[in-house]
Short mmCIF file of C-alpha atoms (C1' of nucleotides) in Angstrom, two decimals:
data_model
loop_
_atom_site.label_atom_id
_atom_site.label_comp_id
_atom_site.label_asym_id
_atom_site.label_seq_id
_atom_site.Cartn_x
_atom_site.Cartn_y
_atom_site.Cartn_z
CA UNK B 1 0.00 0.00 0.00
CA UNK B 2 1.32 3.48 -0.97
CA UNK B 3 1.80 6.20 1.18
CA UNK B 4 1.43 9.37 0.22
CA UNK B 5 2.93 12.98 0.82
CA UNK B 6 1.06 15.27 2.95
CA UNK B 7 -1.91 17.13 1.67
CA UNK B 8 0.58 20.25 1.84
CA UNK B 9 3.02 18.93 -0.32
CA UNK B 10 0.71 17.06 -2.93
CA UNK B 11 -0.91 20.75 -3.38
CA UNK B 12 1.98 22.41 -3.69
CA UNK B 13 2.74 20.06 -6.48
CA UNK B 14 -0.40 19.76 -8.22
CA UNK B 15 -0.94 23.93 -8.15
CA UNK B 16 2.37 24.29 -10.20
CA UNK B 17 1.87 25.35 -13.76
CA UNK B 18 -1.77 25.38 -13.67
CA UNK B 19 -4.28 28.20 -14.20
CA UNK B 20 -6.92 26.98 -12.44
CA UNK B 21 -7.92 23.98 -9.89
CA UNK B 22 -12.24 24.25 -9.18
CA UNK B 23 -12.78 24.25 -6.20
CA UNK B 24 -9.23 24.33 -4.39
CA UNK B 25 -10.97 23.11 -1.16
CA UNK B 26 -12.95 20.02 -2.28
CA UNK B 27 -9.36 19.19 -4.41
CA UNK B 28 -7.69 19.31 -1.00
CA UNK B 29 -10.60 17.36 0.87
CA UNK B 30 -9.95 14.58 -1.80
CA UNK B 31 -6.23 14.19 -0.55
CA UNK B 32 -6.88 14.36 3.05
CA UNK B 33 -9.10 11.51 2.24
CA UNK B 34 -6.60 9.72 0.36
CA UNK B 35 -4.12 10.34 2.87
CA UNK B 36 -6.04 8.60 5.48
CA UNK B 37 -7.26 6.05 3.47
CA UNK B 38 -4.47 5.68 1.43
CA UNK B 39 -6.36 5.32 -1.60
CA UNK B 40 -5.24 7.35 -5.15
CA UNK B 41 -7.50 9.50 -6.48
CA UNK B 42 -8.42 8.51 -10.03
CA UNK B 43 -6.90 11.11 -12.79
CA UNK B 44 -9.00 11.89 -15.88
CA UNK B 45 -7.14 13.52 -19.38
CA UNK B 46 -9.14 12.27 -22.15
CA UNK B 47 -7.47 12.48 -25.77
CA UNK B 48 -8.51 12.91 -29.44
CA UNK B 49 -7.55 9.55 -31.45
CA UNK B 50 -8.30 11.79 -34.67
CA UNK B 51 -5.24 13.49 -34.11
CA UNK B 52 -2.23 11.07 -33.05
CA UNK B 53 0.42 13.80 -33.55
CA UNK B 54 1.26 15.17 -30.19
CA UNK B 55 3.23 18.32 -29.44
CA UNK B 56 4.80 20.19 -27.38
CA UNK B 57 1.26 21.93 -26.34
CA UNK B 58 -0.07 18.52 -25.19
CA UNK B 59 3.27 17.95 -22.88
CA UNK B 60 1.62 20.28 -20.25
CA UNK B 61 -0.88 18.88 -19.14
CA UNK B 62 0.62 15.46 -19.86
CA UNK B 63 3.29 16.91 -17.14
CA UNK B 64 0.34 18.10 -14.87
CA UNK B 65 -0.93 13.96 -14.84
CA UNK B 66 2.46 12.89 -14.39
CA UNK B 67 2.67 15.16 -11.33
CA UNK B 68 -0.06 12.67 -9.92
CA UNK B 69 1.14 9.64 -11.02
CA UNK B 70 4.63 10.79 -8.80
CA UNK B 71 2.43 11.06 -5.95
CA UNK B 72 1.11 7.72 -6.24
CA UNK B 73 -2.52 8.37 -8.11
CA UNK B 74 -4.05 6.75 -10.72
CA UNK B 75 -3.74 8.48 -14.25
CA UNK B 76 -6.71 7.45 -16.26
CA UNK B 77 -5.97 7.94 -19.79
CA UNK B 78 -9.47 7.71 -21.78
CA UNK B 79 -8.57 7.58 -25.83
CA UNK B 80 -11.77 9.12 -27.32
CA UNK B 81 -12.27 6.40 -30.04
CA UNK B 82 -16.18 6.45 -29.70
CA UNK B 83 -15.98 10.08 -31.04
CA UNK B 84 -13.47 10.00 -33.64
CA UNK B 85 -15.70 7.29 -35.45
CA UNK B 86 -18.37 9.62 -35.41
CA UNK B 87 -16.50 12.17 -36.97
CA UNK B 88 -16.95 15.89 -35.72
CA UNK B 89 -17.96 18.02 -38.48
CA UNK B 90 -17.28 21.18 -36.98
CA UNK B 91 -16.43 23.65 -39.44
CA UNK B 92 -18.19 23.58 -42.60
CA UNK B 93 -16.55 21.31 -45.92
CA UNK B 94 -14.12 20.08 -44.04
CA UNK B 95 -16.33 16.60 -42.83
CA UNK B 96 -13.45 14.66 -41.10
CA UNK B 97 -13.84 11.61 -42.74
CA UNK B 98 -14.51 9.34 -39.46
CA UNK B 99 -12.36 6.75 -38.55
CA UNK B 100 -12.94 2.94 -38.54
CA UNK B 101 -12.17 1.53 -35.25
CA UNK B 102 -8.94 0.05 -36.76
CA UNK B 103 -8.00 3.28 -37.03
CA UNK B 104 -8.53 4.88 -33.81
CA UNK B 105 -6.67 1.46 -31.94
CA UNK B 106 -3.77 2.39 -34.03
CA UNK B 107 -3.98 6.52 -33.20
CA UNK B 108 -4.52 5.01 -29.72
CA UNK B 109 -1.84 3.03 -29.60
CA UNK B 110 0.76 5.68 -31.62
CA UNK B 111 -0.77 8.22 -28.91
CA UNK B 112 0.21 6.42 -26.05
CA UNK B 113 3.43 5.65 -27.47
CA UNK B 114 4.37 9.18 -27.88
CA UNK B 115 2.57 10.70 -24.24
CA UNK B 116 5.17 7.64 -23.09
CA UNK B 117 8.02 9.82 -23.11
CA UNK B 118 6.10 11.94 -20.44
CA UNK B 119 3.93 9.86 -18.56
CA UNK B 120 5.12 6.56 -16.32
CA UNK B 121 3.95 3.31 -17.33
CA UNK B 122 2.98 2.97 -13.16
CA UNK B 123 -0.32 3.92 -12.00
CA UNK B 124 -1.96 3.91 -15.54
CA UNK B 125 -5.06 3.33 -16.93
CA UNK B 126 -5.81 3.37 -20.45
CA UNK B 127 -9.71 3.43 -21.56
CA UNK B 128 -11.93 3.83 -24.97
CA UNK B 129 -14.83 5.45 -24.49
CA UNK B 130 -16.55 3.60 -26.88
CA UNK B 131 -16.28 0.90 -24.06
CA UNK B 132 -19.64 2.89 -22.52
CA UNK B 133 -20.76 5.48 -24.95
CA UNK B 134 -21.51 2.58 -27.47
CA UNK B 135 -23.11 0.78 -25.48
CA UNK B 136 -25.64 3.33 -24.82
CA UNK B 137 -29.36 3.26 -26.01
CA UNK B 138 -31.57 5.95 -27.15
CA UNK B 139 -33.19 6.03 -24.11
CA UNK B 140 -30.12 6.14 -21.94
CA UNK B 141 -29.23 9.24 -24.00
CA UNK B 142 -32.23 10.73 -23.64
CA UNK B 143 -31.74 10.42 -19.64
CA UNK B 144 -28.90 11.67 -20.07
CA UNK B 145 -29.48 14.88 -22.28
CA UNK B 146 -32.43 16.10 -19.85
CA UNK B 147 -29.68 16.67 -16.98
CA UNK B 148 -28.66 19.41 -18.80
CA UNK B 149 -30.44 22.14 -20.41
CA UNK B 150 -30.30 23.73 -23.53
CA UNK B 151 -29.13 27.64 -22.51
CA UNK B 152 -26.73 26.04 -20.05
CA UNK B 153 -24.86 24.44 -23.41
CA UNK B 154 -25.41 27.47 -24.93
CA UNK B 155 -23.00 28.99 -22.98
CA UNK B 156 -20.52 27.16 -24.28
CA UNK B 157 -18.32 30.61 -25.69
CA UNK B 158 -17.63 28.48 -29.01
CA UNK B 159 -20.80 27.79 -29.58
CA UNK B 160 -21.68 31.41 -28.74
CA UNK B 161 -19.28 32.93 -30.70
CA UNK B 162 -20.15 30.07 -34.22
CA UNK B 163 -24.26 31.46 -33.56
CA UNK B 164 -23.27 35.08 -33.39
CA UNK B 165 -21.06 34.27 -36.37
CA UNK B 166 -24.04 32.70 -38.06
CA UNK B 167 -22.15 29.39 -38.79
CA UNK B 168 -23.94 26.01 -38.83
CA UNK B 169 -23.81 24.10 -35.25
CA UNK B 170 -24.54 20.83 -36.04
CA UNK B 171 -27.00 18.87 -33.03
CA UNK B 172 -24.32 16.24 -32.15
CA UNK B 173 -21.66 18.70 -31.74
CA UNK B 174 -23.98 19.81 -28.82
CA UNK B 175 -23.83 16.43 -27.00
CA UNK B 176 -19.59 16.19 -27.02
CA UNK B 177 -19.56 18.10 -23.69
CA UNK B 178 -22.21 15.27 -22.83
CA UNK B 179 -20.38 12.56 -23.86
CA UNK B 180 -17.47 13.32 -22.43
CA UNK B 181 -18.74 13.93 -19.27
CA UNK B 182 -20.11 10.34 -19.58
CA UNK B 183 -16.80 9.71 -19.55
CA UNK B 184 -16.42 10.80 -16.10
CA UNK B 185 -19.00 9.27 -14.96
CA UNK B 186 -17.98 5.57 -16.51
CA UNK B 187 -14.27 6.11 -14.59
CA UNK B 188 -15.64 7.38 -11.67
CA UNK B 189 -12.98 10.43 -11.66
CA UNK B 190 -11.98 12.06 -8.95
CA UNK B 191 -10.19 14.91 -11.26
CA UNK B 192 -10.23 16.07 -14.79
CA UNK B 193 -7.20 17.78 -16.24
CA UNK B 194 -7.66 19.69 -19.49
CA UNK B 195 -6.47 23.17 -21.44
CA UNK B 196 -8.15 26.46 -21.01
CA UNK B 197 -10.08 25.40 -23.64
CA UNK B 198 -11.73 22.20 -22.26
CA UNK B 199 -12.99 24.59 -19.07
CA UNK B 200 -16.56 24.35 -19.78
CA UNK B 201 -16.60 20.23 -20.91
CA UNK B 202 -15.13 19.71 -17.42
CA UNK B 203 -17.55 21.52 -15.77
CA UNK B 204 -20.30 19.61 -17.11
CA UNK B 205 -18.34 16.74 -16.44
CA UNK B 206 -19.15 17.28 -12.49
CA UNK B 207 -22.66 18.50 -12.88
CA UNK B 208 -23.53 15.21 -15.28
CA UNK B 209 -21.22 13.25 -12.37
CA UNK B 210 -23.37 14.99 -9.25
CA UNK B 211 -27.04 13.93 -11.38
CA UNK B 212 -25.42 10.16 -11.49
CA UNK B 213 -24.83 10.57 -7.81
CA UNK B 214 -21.40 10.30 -7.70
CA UNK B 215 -19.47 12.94 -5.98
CA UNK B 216 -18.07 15.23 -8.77
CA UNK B 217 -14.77 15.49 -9.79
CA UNK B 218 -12.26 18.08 -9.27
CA UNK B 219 -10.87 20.18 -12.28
CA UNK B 220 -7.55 21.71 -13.39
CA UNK B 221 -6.84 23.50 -16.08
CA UNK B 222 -3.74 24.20 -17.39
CA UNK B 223 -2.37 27.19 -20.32
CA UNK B 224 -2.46 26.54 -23.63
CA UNK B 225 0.55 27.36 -25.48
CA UNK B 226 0.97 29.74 -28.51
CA UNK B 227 2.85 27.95 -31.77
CA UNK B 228 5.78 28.90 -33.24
CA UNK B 229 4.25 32.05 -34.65
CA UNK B 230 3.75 33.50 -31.60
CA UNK B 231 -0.18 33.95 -32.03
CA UNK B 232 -2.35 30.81 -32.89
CA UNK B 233 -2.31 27.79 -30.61
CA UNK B 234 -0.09 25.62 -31.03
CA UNK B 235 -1.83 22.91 -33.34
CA UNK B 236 -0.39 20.77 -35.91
CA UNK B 237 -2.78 21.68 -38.84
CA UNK B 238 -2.14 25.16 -38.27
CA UNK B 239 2.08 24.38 -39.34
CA UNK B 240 2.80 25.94 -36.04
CA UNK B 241 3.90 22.66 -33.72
CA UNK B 242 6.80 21.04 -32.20
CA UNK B 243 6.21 17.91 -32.31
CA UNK B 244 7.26 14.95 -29.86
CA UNK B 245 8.18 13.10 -33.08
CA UNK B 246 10.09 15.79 -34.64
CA UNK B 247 13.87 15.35 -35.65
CA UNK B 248 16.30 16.43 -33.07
CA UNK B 249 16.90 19.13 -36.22
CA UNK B 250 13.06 19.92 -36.44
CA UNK B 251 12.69 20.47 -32.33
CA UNK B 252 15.52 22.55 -32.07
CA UNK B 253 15.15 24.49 -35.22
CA UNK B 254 11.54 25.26 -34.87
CA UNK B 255 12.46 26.33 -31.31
CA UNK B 256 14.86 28.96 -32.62
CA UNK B 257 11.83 30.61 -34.69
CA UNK B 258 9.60 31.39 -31.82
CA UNK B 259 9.65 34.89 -31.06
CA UNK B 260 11.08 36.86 -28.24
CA UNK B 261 7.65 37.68 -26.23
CA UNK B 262 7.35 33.58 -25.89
CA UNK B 263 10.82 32.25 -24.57
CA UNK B 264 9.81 32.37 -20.79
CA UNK B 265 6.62 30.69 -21.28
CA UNK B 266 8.03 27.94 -23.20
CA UNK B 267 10.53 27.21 -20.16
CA UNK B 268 8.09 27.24 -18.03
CA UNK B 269 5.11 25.16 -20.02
CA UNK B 270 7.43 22.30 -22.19
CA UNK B 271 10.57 21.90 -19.86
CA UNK B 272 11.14 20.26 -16.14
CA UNK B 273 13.41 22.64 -15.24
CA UNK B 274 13.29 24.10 -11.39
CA UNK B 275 11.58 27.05 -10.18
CA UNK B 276 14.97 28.74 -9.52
CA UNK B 277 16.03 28.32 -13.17
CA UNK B 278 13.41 29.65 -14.69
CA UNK B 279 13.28 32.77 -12.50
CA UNK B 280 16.97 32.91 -13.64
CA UNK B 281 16.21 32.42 -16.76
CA UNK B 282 13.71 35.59 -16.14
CA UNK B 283 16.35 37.73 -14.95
CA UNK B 284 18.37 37.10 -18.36
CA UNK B 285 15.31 38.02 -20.08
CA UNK B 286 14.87 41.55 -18.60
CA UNK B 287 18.60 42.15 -18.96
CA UNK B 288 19.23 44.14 -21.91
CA UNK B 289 22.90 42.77 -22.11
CA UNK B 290 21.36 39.14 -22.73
CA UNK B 291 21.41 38.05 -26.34
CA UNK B 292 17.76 36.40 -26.25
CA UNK B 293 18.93 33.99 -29.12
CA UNK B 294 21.10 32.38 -26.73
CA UNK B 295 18.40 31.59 -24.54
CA UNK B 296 16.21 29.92 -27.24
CA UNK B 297 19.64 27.72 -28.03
CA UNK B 298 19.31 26.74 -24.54
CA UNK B 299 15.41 26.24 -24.97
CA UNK B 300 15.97 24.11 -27.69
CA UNK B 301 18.56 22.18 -26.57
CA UNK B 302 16.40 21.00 -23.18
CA UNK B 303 13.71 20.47 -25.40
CA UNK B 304 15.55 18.17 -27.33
CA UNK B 305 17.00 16.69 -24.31
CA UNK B 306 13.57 15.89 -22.98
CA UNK B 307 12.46 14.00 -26.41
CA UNK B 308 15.62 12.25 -27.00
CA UNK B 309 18.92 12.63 -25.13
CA UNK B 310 21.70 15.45 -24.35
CA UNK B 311 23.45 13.86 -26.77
CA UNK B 312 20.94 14.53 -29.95
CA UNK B 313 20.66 17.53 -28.45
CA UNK B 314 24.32 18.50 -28.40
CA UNK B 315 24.21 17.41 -32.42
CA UNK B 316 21.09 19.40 -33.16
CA UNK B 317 22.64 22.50 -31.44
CA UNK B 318 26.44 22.09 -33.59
CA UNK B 319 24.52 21.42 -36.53
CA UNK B 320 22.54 24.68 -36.40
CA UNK B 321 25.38 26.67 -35.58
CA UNK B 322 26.94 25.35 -38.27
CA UNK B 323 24.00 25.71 -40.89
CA UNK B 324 22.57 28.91 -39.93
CA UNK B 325 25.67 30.77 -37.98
CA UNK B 326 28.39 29.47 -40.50
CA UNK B 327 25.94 28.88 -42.94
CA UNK B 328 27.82 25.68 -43.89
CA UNK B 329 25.79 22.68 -45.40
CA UNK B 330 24.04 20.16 -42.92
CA UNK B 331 25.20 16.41 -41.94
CA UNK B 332 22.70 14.69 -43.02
CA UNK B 333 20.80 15.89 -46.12
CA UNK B 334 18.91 13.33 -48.28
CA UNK B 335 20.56 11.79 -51.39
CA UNK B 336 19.21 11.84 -55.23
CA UNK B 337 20.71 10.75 -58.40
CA UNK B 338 20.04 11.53 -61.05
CA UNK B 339 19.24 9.33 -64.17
CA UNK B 340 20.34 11.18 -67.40
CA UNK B 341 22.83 12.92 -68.66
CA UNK B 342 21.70 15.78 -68.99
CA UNK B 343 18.57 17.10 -66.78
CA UNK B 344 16.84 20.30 -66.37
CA UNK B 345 16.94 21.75 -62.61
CA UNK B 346 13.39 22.31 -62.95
CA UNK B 347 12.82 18.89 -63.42
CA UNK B 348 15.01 17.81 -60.36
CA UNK B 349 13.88 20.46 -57.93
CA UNK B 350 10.17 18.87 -58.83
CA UNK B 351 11.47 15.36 -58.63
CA UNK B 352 13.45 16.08 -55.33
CA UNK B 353 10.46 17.79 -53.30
CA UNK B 354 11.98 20.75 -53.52
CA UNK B 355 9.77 22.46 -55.51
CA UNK B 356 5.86 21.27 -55.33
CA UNK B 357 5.28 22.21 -59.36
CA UNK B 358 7.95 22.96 -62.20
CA UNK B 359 6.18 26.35 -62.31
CA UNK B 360 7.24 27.18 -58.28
CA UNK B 361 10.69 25.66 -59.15
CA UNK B 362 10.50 28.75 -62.23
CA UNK B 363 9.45 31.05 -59.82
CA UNK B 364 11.91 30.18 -56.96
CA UNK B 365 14.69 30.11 -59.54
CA UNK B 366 13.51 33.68 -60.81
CA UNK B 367 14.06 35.13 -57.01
CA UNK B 368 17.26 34.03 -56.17
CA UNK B 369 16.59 30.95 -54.37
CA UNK B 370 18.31 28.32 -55.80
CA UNK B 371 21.90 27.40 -55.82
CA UNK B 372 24.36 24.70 -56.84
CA UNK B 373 27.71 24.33 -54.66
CA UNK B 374 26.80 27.86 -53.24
CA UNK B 375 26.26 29.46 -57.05
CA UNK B 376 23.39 31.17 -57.43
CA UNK B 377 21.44 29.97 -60.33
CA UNK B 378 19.25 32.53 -62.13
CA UNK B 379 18.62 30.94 -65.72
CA UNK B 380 15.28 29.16 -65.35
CA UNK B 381 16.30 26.97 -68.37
CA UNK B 382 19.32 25.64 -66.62
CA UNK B 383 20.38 22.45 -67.84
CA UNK B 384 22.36 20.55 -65.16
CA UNK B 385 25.31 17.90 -66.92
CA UNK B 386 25.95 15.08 -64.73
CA UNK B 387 29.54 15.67 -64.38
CA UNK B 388 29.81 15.29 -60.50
CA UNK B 389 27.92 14.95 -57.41
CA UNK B 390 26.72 18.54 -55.83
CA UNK B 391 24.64 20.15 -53.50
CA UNK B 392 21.33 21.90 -54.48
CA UNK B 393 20.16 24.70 -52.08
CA UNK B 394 16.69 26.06 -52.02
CA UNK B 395 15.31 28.49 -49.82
CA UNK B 396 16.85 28.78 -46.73
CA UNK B 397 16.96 25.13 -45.44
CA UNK B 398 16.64 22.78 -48.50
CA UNK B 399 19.18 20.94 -49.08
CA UNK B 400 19.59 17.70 -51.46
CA UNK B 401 22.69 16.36 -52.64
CA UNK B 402 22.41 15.11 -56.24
CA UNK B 403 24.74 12.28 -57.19
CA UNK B 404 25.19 11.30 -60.65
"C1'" G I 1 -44.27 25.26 -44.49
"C1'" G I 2 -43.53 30.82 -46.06
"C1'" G I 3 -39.98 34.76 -46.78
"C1'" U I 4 -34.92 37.03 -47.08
"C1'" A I 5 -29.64 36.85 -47.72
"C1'" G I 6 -25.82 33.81 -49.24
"C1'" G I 7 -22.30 29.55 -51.39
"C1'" U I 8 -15.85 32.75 -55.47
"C1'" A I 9 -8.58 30.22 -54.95
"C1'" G I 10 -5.79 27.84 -47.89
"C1'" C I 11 -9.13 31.55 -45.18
"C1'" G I 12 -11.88 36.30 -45.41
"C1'" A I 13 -13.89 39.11 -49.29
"C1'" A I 14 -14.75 42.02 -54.29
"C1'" G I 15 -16.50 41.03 -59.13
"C1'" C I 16 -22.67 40.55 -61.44
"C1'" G I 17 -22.02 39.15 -69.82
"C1'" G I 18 -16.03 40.08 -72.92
"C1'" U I 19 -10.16 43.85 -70.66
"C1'" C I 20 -11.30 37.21 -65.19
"C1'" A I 21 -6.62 32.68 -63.55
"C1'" A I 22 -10.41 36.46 -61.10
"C1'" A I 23 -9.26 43.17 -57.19
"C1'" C I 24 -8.02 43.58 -52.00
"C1'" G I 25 -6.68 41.68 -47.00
"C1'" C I 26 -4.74 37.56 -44.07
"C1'" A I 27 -1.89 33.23 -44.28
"C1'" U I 28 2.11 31.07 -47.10
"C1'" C I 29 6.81 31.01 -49.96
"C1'" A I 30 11.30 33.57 -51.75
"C1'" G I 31 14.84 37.80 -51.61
"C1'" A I 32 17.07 42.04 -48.59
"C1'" C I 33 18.10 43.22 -43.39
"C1'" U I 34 18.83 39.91 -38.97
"C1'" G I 35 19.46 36.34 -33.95
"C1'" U I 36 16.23 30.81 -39.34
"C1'" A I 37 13.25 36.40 -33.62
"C1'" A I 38 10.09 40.56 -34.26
"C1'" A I 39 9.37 44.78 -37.30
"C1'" U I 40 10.22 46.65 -42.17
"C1'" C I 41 11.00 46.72 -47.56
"C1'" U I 42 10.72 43.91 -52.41
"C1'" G I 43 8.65 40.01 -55.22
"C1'" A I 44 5.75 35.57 -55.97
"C1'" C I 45 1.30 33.17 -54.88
"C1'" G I 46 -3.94 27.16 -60.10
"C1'" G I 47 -1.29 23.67 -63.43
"C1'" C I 48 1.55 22.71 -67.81
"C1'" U I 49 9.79 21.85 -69.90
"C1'" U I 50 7.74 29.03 -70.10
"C1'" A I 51 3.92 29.95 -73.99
"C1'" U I 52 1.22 37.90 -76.53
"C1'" G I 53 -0.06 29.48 -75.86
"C1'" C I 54 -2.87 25.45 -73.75
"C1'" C I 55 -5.62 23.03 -69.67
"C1'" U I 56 -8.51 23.11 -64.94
"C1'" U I 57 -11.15 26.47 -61.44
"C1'" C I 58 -16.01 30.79 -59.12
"C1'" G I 59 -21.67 24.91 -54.74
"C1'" G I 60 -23.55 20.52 -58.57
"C1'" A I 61 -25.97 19.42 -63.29
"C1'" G I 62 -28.07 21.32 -67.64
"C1'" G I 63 -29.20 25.64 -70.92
"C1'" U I 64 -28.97 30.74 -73.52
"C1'" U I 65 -24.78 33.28 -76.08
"C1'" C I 66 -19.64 34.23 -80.85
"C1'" G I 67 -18.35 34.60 -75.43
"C1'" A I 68 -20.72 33.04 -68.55
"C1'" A I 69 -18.00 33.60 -61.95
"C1'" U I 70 -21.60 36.96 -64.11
"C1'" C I 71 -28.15 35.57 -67.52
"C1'" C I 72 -31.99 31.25 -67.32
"C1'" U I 73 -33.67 26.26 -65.37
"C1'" U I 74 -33.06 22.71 -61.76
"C1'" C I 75 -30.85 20.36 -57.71
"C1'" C I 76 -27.72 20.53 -53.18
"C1'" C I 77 -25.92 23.31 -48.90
"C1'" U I 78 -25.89 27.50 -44.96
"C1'" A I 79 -27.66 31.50 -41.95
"C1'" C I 80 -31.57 34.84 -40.56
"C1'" C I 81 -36.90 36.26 -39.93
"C1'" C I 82 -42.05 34.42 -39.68
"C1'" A I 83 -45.11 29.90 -38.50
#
RNA sequence: GGGUAGGUAGCGAAGCGGUCAAACGCAUCAGACUGUAAAUCUGACGGCUUAUGCCUUCGGAGGUUCGAAUCCUUCCCUACCCA
């Protein structure tokens, strides 16, 4: 049987990093009880199967549940694979094609692979919701839809803002909040974790919890975290994520594109490093001596650290140094040979993925873009002769090396 | 069920018979300047081996016309008002 820290020390844990915890008291009633009884409390994060690509965003609140599991609770990972076969239509022509159930065991399983590198393999649960939510029938949804009323869903400041907008809500995007409170209910949680974002789905998570007469979970909320161009959130689709399964080159490189206003928040959301270092870190920030680039190289290199080892990271941080600093050409830069004799560099820039069409490769040509063994090449119509291996450059971080 | 306003490139939005591959803004890409930052400036931004050329595109399908994103018919979709 575990034993677990004091209800002082657990909170002083669990507050780190998070926005909000509703209500503080009944979270720290919870512990006293588990101290006593020595009995975990049961962590909720529920997570989209749809989208298997996790990034840094999704390591902080991963963090936050791996907090708990360190104190000895029970992480209760529920993959939403019920939903994702529905498909959520939310926004209009874009009808997410939904996925078979093949499909969302395999997002599952590459989901929980990749929140492995953050979460401990001890004191977790993994559910699909379709486990309960299929199993439903009309009438149990019907039960369950007159717990909560119409305005109260309403309120929902998406749903708000898509009526004001006057953009189409379909009625099953009304019942997700529903549904995942269901969710709560099935696992009996004890907390919820989620984003900003997921506020209002947790709190009808303990109001749907509290009609099934079961005491309603706790919820904690934790910031969302801006991409790489400083303004959207961070979200794959929107080309603005760092990704767990990024290169050591991709983590750190992407890293060193965030701007200025977002270098302290990223040490404090996506790294483990100590209260002290951050405020440090802080300090630096404020000093007008301080190069901020060479905090980002340190950003980037703990990032890396944290998704593969010091040693990648050591690599990823020479090679950029070396790339962007030196401007030298890269390690490791993908091979192509070429077939004939004599080739158009239109034709390999297409061929080599360097240029989507023949007409960008024209255009990139015409501005300067493209050069061969550090030449710049301005003729569209260049012809290349396969005389000997050489490096193409395009843009500022293609790089092939064409063999002959 | 009745009425009104709509559906245009990744998004937003003009165009309402030829000069439309379609203004403008955002996003994106490239160049300059840099710290692969921000800001700024310049350029590009459907495809085609590059062409005062061809092909595909303005919700779908038909039609009128020498010519349609623009007019007509019909179907589909969305929001709003009334019931």
């Amino acid at each position: 049987m575990t034993t677990f820290p004091s209800v002082k020390e657990q909170m002083d844990i669990i507050r780190k990093r998070t926005v909000e915890i509703i209500p503080e008291d009944e979270l720290e009633k919870k512990l006293e009880v588990c101290v006593k009884e020595k009995k975990p409390l049961r962590v909720k994060l529920g997570c989209d199967p749809s989208r298997p690509d996790l990034h840094i965003g999704h390591s902080v609140v991963l963090q936050k549940l791996r907090d708990f599991q360190d104190l000895g609770h029970t992480a209760v990972l529920i993959i939403g694979d019920f939903t994702a076969m529905i498909g959520d239509p939310s926004g209009r022509n874009k009808t997410r094609p939904p996925l078979t159930l093949e499909e969302t065991r395999i997002n599952g399983k590459t989901y929980f692979e990749q929140a492995s590198k953050i979460l401990s393999e001890k004191n977790l649960e993994i559910r699909y919701n379709s486990e309960w939510l299929d199993k439903m029938t009309f009438s149990d949804v019907i039960r369950l839809t007159s717990k909560y009323t119409v305005s109260q869903i309403l309120e929902r400041d998406d749903f708000e803002k898509r009526m004001s907008a006057e953009q189409p809500i379909s009625l099953h995007e009304l019942l997700y909040p529903l549904s995942q409170a269901m969710d709560s209910v099935a696992v009996k949680s004890d907390v919820e974790l989620g984003g900003t974002d997921q506020k209002f789905n947790l709190l009808v998570g303990r109001a749907i919890q509290e009609a099934y007469g079961q005491s309603p979970q706790c919820i904690i909320t934790t910031e969302l975290l801006e991409g790489t161009d400083g303004v959207e959130k961070m979200s794959k689709s929107l080309n603005n994520a760092i990704c767990f399964n990024d290169s050591p080159k991709d983590i750190f490189g992407k890293t060193m594109s965030i701007p200025d206003t977002l270098i302290l928040k990223y040490f404090k959301l996506t790294t483990t490093l100590p209260d002290s270092e951050i405020t440090k870190i802080e300090k630096l920030l404020q000093d007008p001596e301080t190069n901020p680039r060479d905090l980002k190289v340190q950003l980037g290199y703990e990032l890396v650290k944290r998704y593969y080892d010091e040693q990648s990271a050591g690599f990823a941080r020479e090679e950029f140094e070396k790339v962007f600093s030196r401007k030298e050409i890269p390690e490791d830069i993908p091979e192509y040979t070429i077939q004939d004799s004599e080739i158009k560099l239109v034709t390999v820039m297409k061929d080599t993925n360097t240029a989507e069409s023949t007409s960008e490769a024209i255009r990139l040509i015409r501005q300067g873009a493209v050069s061969i063994d550090g030449h710049k090449i301005t003729d569209e119509k260049f012809v290349i002769k396969a005389e000997k291996d050489f490096i193409l450059k395009v843009g500022k971080r293609k790089f092939v090396k064409i063999k002959v």
